[in-house]
Coordinates of C-alpha atoms in Angstrom, one line a residue:
X25 CA -77.4 -7.9 -26.1
X26 CA -78.2 -4.6 -23.3
X27 CA -74.2 -4.6 -22.5
X28 CA -74.3 -3.2 -25.8
X29 CA -77.0 -1.8 -26.5
X30 CA -78.4 -3.3 -29.6
X31 CA -81.6 -2.9 -29.1
X32 CA -81.3 0.5 -29.1
X33 CA -83.7 2.6 -31.6
X34 CA -84.0 -0.5 -33.1
X35 CA -88.3 -1.5 -33.9
X36 CA -87.7 -3.4 -36.6
X37 CA -84.9 -5.9 -37.2
X38 CA -83.1 -8.1 -39.7
X39 CA -82.1 -11.3 -38.8
X40 CA -79.3 -12.5 -41.3
X41 CA -79.7 -15.9 -41.7
X42 CA -77.4 -18.2 -44.3
X43 CA -77.6 -21.7 -42.7
X44 CA -75.0 -21.9 -40.4
X45 CA -74.7 -23.3 -36.5
X46 CA -74.3 -19.1 -36.2
X47 CA -76.4 -17.7 -37.4
X48 CA -79.2 -20.3 -36.7
X49 CA -78.1 -19.9 -33.4
X50 CA -77.9 -16.2 -33.1
X51 CA -81.7 -16.9 -34.3
X52 CA -82.4 -19.2 -31.6
X53 CA -81.2 -16.0 -28.8
X54 CA -83.3 -13.2 -29.8
X55 CA -86.6 -14.5 -30.3
X56 CA -87.4 -14.0 -27.0
X57 CA -85.0 -10.8 -26.6
X58 CA -86.9 -10.0 -28.9
X59 CA -90.4 -10.4 -28.2
X60 CA -89.6 -8.8 -24.4
X61 CA -87.6 -5.6 -26.3
X62 CA -91.0 -5.5 -28.2
X63 CA -89.1 -5.4 -31.2
X64 CA -90.4 -7.2 -34.4
X65 CA -88.2 -9.6 -36.4
X66 CA -88.5 -10.7 -40.3
X67 CA -85.9 -13.0 -41.9
X68 CA -83.9 -13.5 -44.6
X69 CA -81.5 -16.1 -46.8
X70 CA -79.7 -15.6 -50.1
X71 CA -80.0 -18.3 -51.6
X72 CA -76.5 -17.7 -53.5
X73 CA -76.4 -20.8 -55.9
X74 CA -73.6 -22.4 -54.7
X75 CA -75.7 -26.3 -55.9
X76 CA -76.2 -28.6 -52.7
X77 CA -74.7 -27.0 -50.6
X78 CA -77.6 -23.9 -50.6
X79 CA -80.1 -25.9 -51.5
X80 CA -79.0 -27.0 -48.0
X81 CA -78.6 -24.2 -46.2
X82 CA -81.7 -22.4 -47.1
X83 CA -83.1 -25.8 -46.1
X84 CA -82.1 -25.1 -42.9
X85 CA -82.6 -21.6 -42.6
X86 CA -86.6 -21.4 -43.4
X87 CA -86.7 -24.5 -41.2
X88 CA -85.5 -22.0 -38.4
X89 CA -87.5 -19.4 -39.6
X90 CA -90.4 -21.0 -39.4
X91 CA -89.5 -22.9 -35.7
X92 CA -89.2 -20.0 -34.0
X93 CA -92.6 -17.7 -36.3
X94 CA -90.8 -15.4 -37.8
X95 CA -91.8 -14.0 -40.9
X96 CA -89.0 -14.7 -44.1
X97 CA -87.7 -13.0 -47.2
X98 CA -86.0 -16.0 -49.5
X99 CA -83.4 -13.1 -51.6
X100 CA -82.9 -16.1 -55.5
X101 CA -79.2 -14.1 -56.1
X102 CA -79.1 -15.6 -59.9
X103 CA -83.3 -14.6 -60.2
X104 CA -83.2 -11.8 -58.6
X105 CA -79.4 -10.4 -60.3
X106 CA -79.5 -13.2 -63.4
X107 CA -75.4 -14.4 -61.5
X108 CA -74.9 -16.1 -58.8
X109 CA -71.8 -17.5 -56.8
X110 CA -71.4 -20.1 -59.7
X111 CA -71.0 -18.5 -61.7
X112 CA -68.3 -16.9 -60.4
X113 CA -66.1 -18.8 -58.6
X114 CA -65.8 -20.3 -62.8
X115 CA -64.7 -17.3 -63.9
X116 CA -62.8 -16.0 -60.8
X117 CA -58.9 -17.3 -62.4
X118 CA -60.4 -17.3 -66.1
X119 CA -61.1 -13.2 -66.2
X120 CA -57.7 -13.3 -63.2
X121 CA -60.8 -11.5 -60.9
X122 CA -58.2 -9.4 -58.4
X123 CA -59.8 -11.7 -55.3
X124 CA -60.8 -15.1 -54.2
X125 CA -64.5 -16.6 -54.1
X126 CA -65.3 -15.8 -50.1
X127 CA -64.4 -12.2 -51.3
X128 CA -67.4 -11.0 -53.7
X129 CA -69.3 -13.5 -51.7
X130 CA -69.3 -11.0 -49.1
X131 CA -69.7 -8.6 -50.7
X132 CA -72.6 -9.9 -52.4
X133 CA -74.2 -10.0 -49.0
X134 CA -73.6 -6.6 -47.7
X135 CA -75.3 -5.2 -50.5
X136 CA -78.5 -7.9 -50.7
X137 CA -78.7 -7.8 -47.1
X138 CA -78.6 -3.8 -46.8
X139 CA -80.5 -3.2 -49.9
X140 CA -83.4 -5.7 -48.0
X141 CA -82.7 -4.4 -44.8
X142 CA -84.0 -0.2 -46.5
X143 CA -86.8 -1.8 -49.0
X144 CA -88.2 -3.6 -45.9
X145 CA -87.8 -0.1 -43.6
X146 CA -86.2 -2.4 -41.7
X147 CA -83.7 -0.2 -38.1
X148 CA -81.0 -2.7 -37.7
X149 CA -79.7 -6.1 -39.9
X150 CA -78.8 -8.5 -37.9
X151 CA -75.4 -10.7 -38.9
X152 CA -73.6 -14.5 -37.6
X153 CA -70.7 -13.4 -37.0
X154 CA -68.8 -14.7 -33.8
X155 CA -66.1 -14.3 -31.3
X156 CA -63.1 -16.8 -33.5
X157 CA -64.5 -14.8 -36.8
X158 CA -64.0 -11.0 -35.7
X159 CA -61.1 -11.7 -33.9
X160 CA -59.8 -13.3 -37.0
X161 CA -61.2 -10.9 -39.4
X162 CA -59.3 -7.7 -37.3
X163 CA -56.2 -9.2 -37.1
X164 CA -56.2 -9.8 -40.9
X165 CA -56.8 -7.1 -41.6
X166 CA -54.6 -5.3 -39.3
X167 CA -51.8 -8.4 -41.2
X168 CA -52.8 -6.7 -44.2
X169 CA -52.3 -2.2 -43.8
X170 CA -56.3 -2.5 -43.5
X171 CA -56.5 -0.6 -40.7
X172 CA -60.6 0.7 -41.6
X173 CA -61.5 -2.1 -41.2
X174 CA -61.4 -2.5 -37.7
X175 CA -64.5 0.2 -37.1
X176 CA -66.3 -3.7 -37.8
X177 CA -64.7 -6.0 -34.6
X178 CA -67.8 -4.0 -32.9
X179 CA -70.7 -5.4 -31.7
X180 CA -72.7 -2.1 -33.2
X181 CA -72.6 -0.3 -36.3
X182 CA -74.1 2.9 -36.3
X183 CA -76.1 3.0 -39.4
X184 CA -75.0 6.4 -42.3
X185 CA -77.1 7.5 -45.0
X186 CA -78.9 4.5 -47.0
X187 CA -75.5 2.6 -44.5
X188 CA -77.7 0.7 -42.2
X189 CA -77.0 0.0 -38.3
X190 CA -75.3 -3.7 -38.1
X191 CA -75.3 -5.8 -34.7
X192 CA -74.4 -9.2 -34.4
X193 CA -75.3 -10.4 -31.2
X194 CA -72.6 -13.4 -30.2
X195 CA -69.6 -11.2 -31.8
X196 CA -67.9 -12.3 -26.9
X197 CA -69.5 -15.9 -27.9
X198 CA -67.1 -18.1 -29.8
X199 CA -67.3 -21.5 -32.2
X200 CA -67.6 -23.3 -29.4
X201 CA -70.4 -21.9 -27.8
X202 CA -72.6 -21.0 -30.2
X203 CA -72.0 -25.3 -31.0
X204 CA -73.4 -26.4 -27.6
X205 CA -75.9 -23.9 -28.4
X206 CA -77.8 -25.1 -30.8
X207 CA -76.6 -28.6 -29.9
X208 CA -78.2 -27.7 -26.6
X209 CA -81.8 -27.2 -27.6
X210 CA -81.6 -29.5 -30.0
X211 CA -82.1 -27.2 -33.5
X212 CA -80.7 -27.9 -36.9
X213 CA -78.8 -26.7 -39.1
X214 CA -76.3 -27.5 -42.1
X215 CA -73.3 -28.8 -41.2
X216 CA -72.1 -29.3 -44.2
X217 CA -68.2 -26.5 -46.2
X218 CA -68.9 -24.3 -48.1
X219 CA -66.6 -26.2 -51.4
X220 CA -65.4 -23.1 -51.8
X221 CA -63.6 -22.5 -48.8
X222 CA -60.1 -22.8 -49.4
X223 CA -58.0 -25.5 -47.5
X224 CA -55.7 -23.3 -45.7
X225 CA -56.1 -19.4 -45.3
X226 CA -54.4 -17.0 -42.9
X227 CA -57.9 -16.0 -41.3
X228 CA -58.5 -20.6 -40.8
X229 CA -55.1 -20.3 -38.8
X230 CA -55.1 -17.5 -36.3
X231 CA -58.7 -18.8 -35.1
X232 CA -57.3 -22.4 -34.9
X233 CA -54.2 -20.7 -33.0
X234 CA -56.7 -18.6 -31.2
X235 CA -58.6 -21.8 -29.9
X236 CA -55.1 -23.8 -28.9
X237 CA -54.5 -20.2 -26.2
X238 CA -58.1 -20.5 -25.4
X239 CA -57.6 -24.1 -24.5
X240 CA -54.2 -23.7 -22.6
X241 CA -55.5 -20.2 -21.5
X242 CA -59.4 -19.8 -21.1
X243 CA -61.5 -16.5 -21.8
X244 CA -58.0 -16.0 -23.3
X245 CA -60.3 -14.7 -26.4
X246 CA -62.6 -12.5 -25.2
X247 CA -60.4 -10.9 -22.6
X248 CA -58.3 -9.8 -25.8
X249 CA -61.2 -8.2 -28.0
X250 CA -62.4 -6.0 -25.3
X251 CA -58.9 -5.3 -25.3
X252 CA -58.6 -4.7 -29.3
X253 CA -62.2 -2.6 -28.8
X254 CA -60.6 0.0 -26.9
X255 CA -57.9 0.1 -29.1
X256 CA -60.2 0.9 -31.6
X257 CA -62.8 3.3 -29.5
X258 CA -59.4 5.9 -28.7
X259 CA -57.7 5.0 -32.3
X260 CA -60.8 7.0 -33.1
X261 CA -61.2 4.9 -36.0
X262 CA -63.4 5.4 -39.1
X263 CA -64.5 4.5 -42.6
X264 CA -64.0 6.5 -44.8
X265 CA -66.1 8.8 -47.1
X266 CA -69.3 7.4 -49.1
X267 CA -71.7 8.5 -52.4
X268 CA -73.8 7.1 -53.9
X269 CA -74.1 4.2 -56.7
X270 CA -74.2 5.7 -60.1
X271 CA -76.0 3.0 -61.3
X272 CA -77.6 1.6 -58.1
X273 CA -78.1 4.3 -55.6
X274 CA -76.0 2.3 -52.3
X275 CA -73.6 4.0 -50.3
X276 CA -70.4 2.5 -51.4
X277 CA -66.1 3.7 -51.3
X278 CA -66.4 3.9 -55.2
X279 CA -68.8 5.5 -57.9
X280 CA -69.5 2.0 -59.0
X281 CA -70.2 0.5 -55.8
X282 CA -69.0 -3.4 -55.8
X283 CA -71.3 -5.1 -56.6
X284 CA -72.7 -3.4 -59.2
X285 CA -68.9 -4.2 -61.1
X286 CA -68.7 -7.4 -60.1
X287 CA -73.0 -8.4 -61.1
X288 CA -71.7 -6.4 -64.7
X289 CA -69.5 -8.0 -65.2
X290 CA -70.7 -11.7 -65.0
X291 CA -74.1 -11.2 -66.1
X292 CA -71.1 -10.0 -69.5
X293 CA -69.7 -13.2 -68.7
X294 CA -73.1 -15.0 -69.3
X295 CA -73.7 -13.6 -72.2
X296 CA -70.8 -14.5 -74.1
X297 CA -70.6 -17.8 -72.9
X298 CA -74.6 -18.2 -74.3
X299 CA -74.1 -16.3 -77.7
X300 CA -70.9 -19.1 -78.0
X301 CA -73.2 -21.2 -77.0
X302 CA -75.7 -20.2 -80.0
X303 CA -72.8 -20.2 -82.3
X304 CA -72.0 -24.1 -81.9
X305 CA -74.7 -24.9 -82.5
X306 CA -75.7 -23.2 -85.6
X307 CA -72.7 -25.2 -86.5
X308 CA -73.5 -28.2 -86.4

């Protein structure tokens, strides 16, 4: 926290908790530090509408907020925006959508994090991405030629325009370390894998291989991370220009943001299914 000055210019922080071990660990670790630094915490969890998985995740997140006496907000994706991740999953293949469910889920969460932070007048958003997450994402981005995404490797991305500052307090901690922490404090978390997580992916493979190297050479992951940060600073990687989405006014790299495009597609699809059901009912 102090090394990367994560709390600099932060008086009100939105802490995003999914209910998994990493975000729960982050909340428990942030609470005493925030009190010491006079930073107000506001919690956020999202019901993504993924059946039992979402139900258990929300319950774990709410329990963590209550145990830490942190005021929180619950955003129900379906009630608030008219669609959920189950709907997205049903249509990814049917509509030949260009990305997988995980990619759309990430877009949804980032949009809601930023919108809630703006509406709640928070100075920054904290997410539970750990060292394994950041390394696997970075190496995958490099392999696919998406060099501009390397900016997300940093523990802190300063806000621009209506894009709120992002901090990643667990950036230097591995999966194993966050697991040991939540176990040591006896915190409850959801120990379920999202049903839409692919069995195999490049990011999963990278995490496995990096962990094998870490086992043989302790400290390898952190050393690699610090080296990549130095490369990033020298390379002066920057994000592309942002505009305001013509539908919602939120920051976007395109005329209509990815969230609004997804929302329009899903609500249109839901409307078509409703019409089909009504027609079938009349025929019966």
